[in-house]
GROMACS .gro file of C-alpha atoms in nm:
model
  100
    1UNK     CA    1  -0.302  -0.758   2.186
    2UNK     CA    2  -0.013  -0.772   2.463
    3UNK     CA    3   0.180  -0.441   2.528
    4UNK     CA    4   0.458  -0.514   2.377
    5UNK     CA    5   0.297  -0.576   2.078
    6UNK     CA    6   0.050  -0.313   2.077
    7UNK     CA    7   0.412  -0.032   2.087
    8UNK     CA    8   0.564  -0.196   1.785
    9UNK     CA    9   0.254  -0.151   1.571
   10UNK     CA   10   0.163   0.236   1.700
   11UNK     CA   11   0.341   0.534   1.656
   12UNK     CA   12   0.233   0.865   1.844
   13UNK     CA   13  -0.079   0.682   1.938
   14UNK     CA   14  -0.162   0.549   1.622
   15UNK     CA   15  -0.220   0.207   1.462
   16UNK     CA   16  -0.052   0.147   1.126
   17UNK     CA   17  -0.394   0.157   0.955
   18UNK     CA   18  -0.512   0.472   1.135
   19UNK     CA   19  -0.150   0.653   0.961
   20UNK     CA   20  -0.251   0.441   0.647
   21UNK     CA   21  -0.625   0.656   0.639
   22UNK     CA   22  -0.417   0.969   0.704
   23UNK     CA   23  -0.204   0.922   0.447
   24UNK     CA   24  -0.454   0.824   0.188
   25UNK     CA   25  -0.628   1.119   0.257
   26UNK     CA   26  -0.388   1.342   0.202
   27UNK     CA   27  -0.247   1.160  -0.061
   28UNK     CA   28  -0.482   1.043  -0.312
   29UNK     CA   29  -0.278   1.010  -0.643
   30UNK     CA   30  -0.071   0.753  -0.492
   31UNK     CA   31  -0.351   0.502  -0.499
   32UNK     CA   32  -0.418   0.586  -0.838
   33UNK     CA   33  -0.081   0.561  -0.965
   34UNK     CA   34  -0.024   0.201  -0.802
   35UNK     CA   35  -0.362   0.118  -0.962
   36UNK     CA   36  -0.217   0.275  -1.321
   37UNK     CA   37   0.155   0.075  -1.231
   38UNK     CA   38  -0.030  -0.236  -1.144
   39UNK     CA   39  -0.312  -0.206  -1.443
   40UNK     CA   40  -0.007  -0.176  -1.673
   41UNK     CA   41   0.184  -0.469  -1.513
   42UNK     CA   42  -0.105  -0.713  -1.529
   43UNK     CA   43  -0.137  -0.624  -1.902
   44UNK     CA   44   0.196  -0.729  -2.000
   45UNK     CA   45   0.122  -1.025  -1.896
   46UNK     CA   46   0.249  -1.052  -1.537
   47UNK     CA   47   0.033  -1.287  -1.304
   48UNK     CA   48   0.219  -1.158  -0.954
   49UNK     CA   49   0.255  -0.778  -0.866
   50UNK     CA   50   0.491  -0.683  -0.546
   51UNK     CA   51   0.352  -0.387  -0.404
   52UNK     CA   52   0.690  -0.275  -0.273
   53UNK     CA   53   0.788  -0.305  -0.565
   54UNK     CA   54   0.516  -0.089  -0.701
   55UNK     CA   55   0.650   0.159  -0.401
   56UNK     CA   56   0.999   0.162  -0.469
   57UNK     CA   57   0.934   0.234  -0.871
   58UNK     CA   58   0.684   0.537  -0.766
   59UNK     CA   59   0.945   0.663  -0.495
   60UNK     CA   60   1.202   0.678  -0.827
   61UNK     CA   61   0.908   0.814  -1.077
   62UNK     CA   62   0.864   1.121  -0.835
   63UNK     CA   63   1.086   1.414  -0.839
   64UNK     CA   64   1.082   1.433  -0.458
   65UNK     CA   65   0.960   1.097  -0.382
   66UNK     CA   66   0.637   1.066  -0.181
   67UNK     CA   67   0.664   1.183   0.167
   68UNK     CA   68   0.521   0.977   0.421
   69UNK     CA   69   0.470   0.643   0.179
   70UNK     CA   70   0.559   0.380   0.440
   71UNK     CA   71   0.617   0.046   0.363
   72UNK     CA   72   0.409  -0.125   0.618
   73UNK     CA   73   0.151   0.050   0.392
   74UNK     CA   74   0.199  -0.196   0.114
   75UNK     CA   75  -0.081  -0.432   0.250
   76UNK     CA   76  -0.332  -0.187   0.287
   77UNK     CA   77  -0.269  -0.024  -0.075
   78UNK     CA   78  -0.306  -0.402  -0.205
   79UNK     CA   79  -0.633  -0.495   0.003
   80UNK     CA   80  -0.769  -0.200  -0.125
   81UNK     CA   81  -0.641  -0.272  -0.509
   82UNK     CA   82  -0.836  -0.570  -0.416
   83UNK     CA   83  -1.173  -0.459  -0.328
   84UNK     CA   84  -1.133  -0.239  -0.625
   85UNK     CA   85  -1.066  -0.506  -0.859
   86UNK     CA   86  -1.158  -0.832  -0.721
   87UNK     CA   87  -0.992  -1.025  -1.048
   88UNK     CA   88  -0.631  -0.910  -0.940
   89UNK     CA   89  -0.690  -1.132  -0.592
   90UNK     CA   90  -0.473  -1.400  -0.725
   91UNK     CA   91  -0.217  -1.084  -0.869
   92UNK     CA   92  -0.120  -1.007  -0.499
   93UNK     CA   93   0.042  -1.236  -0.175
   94UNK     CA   94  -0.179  -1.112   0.133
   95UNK     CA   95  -0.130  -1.223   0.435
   96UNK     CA   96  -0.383  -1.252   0.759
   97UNK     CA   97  -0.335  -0.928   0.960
   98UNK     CA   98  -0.212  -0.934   1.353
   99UNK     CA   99  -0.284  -0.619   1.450
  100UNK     CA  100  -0.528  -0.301   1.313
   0.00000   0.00000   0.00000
């Protein structure tokens, strides 16, 4: 990974998945509410789910929204949706990752 690239995708020293682990930890019940939003879109019949769009309906469901929930989260959240519920594959875009 070049220099350059390495700076856009770290922030005090740490890659977007190490913040991603942090967060998670501290933050368990957002996983399990995008599981809940996404169990309850996929029963209604949708066949696509938008995890940002997952985000930016939690962000409005919470009284103070969820500090820390980044966006360049999203793809984490749904490759772990994923390997929790390997019949939602085709629910979610993913794309290859570039960087950890």
């Amino acid at each position: 990974m070049s220099t350059a690239l390495s700076a856009v995708h770290r922030t005090n020293g740490r890659t977007i998945t190490e913040r991603f682990h942090a967060f998670h930890a501290q933050n368990p019940h957002v996983y399990r509410e995008l599981e809940r939003m996404a169990t309850r879109r996929l029963a209604t019949g949708a066949t696509r789910v938008s995890l940002k769009g997952l985000f930016e309906d939690l962000r409005h469901q919470l009284p103070y929204g969820v500090v820390g929930l980044n966006n360049n989260f999203s793809a984490l959240y749904a490759r772990r949706l994923i390997a929790a519920h390997p019949h939602w594959a085709s629910a979610f875009e993913l794309r290859r990752r570039r960087s950890a």
